[in-house]
Short mmCIF file of C-alpha atoms and ligand atoms in Angstrom, two decimals:
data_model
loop_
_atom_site.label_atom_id
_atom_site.label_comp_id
_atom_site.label_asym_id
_atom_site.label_seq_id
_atom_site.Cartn_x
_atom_site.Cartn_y
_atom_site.Cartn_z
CA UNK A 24 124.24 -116.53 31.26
CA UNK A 25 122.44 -116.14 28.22
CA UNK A 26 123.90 -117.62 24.71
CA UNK A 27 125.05 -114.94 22.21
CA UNK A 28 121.96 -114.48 19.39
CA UNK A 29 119.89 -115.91 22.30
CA UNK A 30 115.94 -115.20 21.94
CA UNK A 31 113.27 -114.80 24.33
CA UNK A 32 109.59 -116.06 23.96
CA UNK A 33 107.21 -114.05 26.03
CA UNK A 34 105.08 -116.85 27.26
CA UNK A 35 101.23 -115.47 28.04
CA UNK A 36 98.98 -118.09 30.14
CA UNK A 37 95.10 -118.26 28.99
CA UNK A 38 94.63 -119.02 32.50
CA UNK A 39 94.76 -117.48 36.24
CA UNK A 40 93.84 -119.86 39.00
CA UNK A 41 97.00 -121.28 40.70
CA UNK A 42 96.90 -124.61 40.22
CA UNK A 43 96.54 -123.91 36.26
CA UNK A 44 97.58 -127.25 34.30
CA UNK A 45 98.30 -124.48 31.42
CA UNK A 46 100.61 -122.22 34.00
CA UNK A 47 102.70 -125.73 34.51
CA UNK A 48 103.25 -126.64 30.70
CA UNK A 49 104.19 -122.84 30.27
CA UNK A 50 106.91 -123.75 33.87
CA UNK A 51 107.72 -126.90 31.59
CA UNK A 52 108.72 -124.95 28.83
CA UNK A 53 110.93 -123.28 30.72
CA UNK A 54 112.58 -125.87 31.83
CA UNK A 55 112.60 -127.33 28.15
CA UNK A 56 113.81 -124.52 26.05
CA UNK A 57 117.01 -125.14 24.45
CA UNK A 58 120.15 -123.00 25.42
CA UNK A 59 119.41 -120.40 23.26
CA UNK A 60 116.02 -119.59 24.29
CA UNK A 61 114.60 -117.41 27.48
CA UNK A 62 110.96 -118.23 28.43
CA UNK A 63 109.81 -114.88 29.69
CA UNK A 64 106.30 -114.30 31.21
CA UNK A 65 103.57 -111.55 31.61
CA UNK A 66 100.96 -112.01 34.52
CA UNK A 67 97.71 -111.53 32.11
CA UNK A 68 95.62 -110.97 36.06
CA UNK A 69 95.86 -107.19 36.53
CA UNK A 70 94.99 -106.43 32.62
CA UNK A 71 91.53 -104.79 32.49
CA UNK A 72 88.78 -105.38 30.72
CA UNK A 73 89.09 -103.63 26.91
CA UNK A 74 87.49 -100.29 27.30
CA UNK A 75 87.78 -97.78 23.84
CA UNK A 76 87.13 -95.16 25.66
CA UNK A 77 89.98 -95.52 28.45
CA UNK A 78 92.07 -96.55 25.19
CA UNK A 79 90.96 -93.02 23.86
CA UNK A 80 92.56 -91.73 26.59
CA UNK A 81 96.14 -93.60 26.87
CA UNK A 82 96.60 -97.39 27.40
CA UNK A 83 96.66 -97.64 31.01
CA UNK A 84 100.30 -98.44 32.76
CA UNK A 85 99.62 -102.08 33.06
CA UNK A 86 98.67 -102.24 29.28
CA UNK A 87 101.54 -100.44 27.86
CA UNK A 88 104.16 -102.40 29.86
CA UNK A 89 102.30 -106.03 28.01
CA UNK A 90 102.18 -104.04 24.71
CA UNK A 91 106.53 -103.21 24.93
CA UNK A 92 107.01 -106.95 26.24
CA UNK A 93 105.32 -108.39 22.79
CA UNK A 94 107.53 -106.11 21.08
CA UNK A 95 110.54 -106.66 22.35
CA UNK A 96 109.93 -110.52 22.48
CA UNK A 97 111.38 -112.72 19.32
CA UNK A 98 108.10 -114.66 19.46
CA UNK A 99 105.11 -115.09 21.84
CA UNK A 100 104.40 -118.39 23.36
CA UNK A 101 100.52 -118.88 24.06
CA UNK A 102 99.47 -121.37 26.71
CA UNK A 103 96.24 -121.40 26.76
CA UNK A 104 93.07 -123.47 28.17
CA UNK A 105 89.96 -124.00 25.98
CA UNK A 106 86.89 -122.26 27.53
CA UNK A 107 83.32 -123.17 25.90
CA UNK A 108 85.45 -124.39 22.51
CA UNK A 109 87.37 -121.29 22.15
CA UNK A 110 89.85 -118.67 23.53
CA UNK A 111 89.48 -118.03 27.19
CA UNK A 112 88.09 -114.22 27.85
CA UNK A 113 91.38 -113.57 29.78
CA UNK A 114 93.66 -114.29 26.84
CA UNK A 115 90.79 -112.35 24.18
CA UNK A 116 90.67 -109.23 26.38
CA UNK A 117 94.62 -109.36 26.50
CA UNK A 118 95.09 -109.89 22.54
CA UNK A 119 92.44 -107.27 21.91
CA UNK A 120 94.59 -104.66 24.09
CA UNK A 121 97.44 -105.99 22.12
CA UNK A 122 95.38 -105.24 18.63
CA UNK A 123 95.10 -101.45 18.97
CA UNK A 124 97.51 -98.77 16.86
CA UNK A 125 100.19 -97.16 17.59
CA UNK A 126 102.58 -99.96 16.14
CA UNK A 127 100.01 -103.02 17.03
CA UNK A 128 102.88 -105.13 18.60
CA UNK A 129 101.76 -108.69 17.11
CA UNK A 130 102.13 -107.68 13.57
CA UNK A 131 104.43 -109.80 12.08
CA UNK A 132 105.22 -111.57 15.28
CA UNK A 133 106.46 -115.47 15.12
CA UNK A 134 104.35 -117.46 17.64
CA UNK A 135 103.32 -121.16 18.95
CA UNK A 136 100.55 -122.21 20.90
CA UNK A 137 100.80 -125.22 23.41
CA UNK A 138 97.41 -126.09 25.51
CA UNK A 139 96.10 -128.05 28.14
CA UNK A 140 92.52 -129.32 28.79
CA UNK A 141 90.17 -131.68 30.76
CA UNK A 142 89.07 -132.86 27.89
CA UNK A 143 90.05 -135.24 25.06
CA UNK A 144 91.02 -132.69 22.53
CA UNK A 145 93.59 -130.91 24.13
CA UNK A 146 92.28 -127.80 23.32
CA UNK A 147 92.36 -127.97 19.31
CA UNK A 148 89.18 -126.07 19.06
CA UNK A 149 91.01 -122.81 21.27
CA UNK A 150 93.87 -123.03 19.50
CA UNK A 151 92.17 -122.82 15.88
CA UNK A 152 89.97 -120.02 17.16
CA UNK A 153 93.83 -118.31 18.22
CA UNK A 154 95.09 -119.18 14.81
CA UNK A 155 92.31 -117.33 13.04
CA UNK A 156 92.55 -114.25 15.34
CA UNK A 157 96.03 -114.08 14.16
CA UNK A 158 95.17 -113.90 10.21
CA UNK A 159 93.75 -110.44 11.17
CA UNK A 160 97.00 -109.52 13.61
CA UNK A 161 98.71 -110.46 10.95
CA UNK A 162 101.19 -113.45 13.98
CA UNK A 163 103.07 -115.69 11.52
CA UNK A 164 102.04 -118.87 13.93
CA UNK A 165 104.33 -121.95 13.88
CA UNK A 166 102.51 -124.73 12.19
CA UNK A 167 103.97 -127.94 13.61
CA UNK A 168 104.52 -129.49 15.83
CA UNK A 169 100.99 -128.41 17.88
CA UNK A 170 101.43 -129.07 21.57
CA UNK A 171 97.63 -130.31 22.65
CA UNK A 172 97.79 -132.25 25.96
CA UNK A 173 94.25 -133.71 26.51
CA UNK A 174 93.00 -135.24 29.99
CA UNK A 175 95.63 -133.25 31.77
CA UNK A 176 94.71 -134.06 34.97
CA UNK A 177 96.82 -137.82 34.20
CA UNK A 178 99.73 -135.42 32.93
CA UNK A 179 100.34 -133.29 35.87
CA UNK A 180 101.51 -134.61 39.26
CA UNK A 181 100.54 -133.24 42.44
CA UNK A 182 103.14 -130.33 42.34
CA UNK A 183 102.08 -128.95 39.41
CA UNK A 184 105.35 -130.84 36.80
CA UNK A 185 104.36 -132.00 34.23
CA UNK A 186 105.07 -135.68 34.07
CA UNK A 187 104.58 -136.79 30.77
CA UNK A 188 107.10 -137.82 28.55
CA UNK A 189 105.73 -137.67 25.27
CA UNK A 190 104.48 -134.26 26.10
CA UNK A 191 107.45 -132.99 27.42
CA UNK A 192 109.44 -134.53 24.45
CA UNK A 193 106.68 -131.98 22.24
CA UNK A 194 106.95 -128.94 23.90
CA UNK A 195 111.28 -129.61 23.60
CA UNK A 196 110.75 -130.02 20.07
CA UNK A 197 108.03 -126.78 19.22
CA UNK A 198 110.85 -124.80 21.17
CA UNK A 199 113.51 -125.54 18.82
CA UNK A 200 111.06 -125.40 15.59
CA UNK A 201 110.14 -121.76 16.73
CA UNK A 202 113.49 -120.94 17.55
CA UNK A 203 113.99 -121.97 13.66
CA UNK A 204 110.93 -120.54 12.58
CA UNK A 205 111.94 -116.60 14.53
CA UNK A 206 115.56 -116.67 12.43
CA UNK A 207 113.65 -118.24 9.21
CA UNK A 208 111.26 -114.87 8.84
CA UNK A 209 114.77 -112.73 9.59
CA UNK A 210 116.63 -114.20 6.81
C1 FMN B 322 84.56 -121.70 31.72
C2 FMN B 322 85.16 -123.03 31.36
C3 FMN B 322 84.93 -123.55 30.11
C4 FMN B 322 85.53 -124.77 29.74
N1 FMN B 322 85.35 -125.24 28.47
C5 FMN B 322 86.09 -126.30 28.05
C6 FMN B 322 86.09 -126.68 26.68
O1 FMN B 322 85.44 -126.07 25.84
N2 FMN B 322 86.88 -127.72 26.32
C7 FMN B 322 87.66 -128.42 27.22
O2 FMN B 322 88.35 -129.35 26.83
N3 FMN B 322 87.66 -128.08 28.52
C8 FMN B 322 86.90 -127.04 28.96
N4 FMN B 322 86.94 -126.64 30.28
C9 FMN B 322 87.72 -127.46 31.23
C10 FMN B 322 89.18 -127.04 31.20
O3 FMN B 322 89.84 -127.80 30.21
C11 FMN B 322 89.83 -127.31 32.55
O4 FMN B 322 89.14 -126.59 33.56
C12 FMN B 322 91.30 -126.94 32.54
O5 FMN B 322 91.91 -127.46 33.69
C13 FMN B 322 91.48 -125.43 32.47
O6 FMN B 322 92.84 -125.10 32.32
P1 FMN B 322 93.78 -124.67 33.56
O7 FMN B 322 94.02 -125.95 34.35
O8 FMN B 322 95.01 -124.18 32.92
O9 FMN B 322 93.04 -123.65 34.37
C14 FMN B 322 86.33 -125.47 30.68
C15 FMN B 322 86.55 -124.91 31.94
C16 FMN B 322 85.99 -123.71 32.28
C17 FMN B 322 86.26 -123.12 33.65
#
């Protein structure tokens, strides 16, 4: 049962093929939040491509059910691969669905970004390129501690846990400073 004053994070993945290293860390961080947080997620798969003119017309069903989850969400975790040094299409097309009036639902919405990567940055370039996307959403992203875990293939086991400690110990620790950070911008 869920703590009095709990919170839930709406985690949103960056990427879609099963065996995602970023769909485990956002499985970790369920696992990892602290009593007081819920990791919730929304399946980013069946969102379409941005169109203005279908948005002219009504957000489609699909839309408008990711749009009431980021507003009803204390914060929204990102996990998110780098694609070509930058924010995968899936996760763009998403936010940019996300961006649109009525009541665009990331404005003034805490966040934190974890990602995983092949490569040796962890994803620092994506998750800079998220950051500055959010100066014009106006997200009030959580600074520190940044959850990058580079050459995830060694982090990952065969199951799809994420094995490493000092990892694991990172994402425990961003939980708790958003947690903080969500009750911070209240006060
Ligand atoms: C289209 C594409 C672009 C990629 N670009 C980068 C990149 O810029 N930097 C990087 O570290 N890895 C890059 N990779 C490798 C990803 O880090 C790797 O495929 C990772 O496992 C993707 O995350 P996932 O396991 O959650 O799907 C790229 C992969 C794809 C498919």
């Amino acid at each position: 049962m869920a703590q009095a004053g709990a919170l839930t994070f709406l985690g949103l993945c960056g990427s879609l093929r099963e065996g995602s290293y970023n769909k485990a860390a956002l499985r970790a961080a369920g696992e990892l939040a602290p009593p007081d947080v819920r990791i919730e997620t929304f399946d980013l798969a069946p969102i379409p491509p941005y169109n203005d003119d279908v948005r002219a017309q009504g957000y489609p069903g699909v839309v408008q059910a990711l749009r009431a989850r980021i507003m009803a969400a204390d914060a929204v975790l990102f996990v998110t691969p780098e694609y070509n040094y930058s924010v995968p299409g899936v996760l763009k097309n998403a936010i940019d669905w996300g961006s649109r009036p009525p009541e665009q639902p990331f404005d003034g919405k805490p966040a934190a970004i974890i990602g995983a990567s092949g490569g040796m940055l962890g994803t620092a370039r994506a998750q800079y390129h998220l950051r500055q996307i959010g100066v014009f959403l106006n997200i009030h992203f959580l600074n520190r501690p940044e959850v990058m875990i580079a050459q995830a293939a060694s982090k990952f086991d065969a199951q799809g846990r994420l094995t490493d400690e000092a990892a694991r110990k990172l994402i425990g620790e961003q939980l708790v400073a958003l947690a903080a950070w969500v009750r911070r911008l209240r006060a």
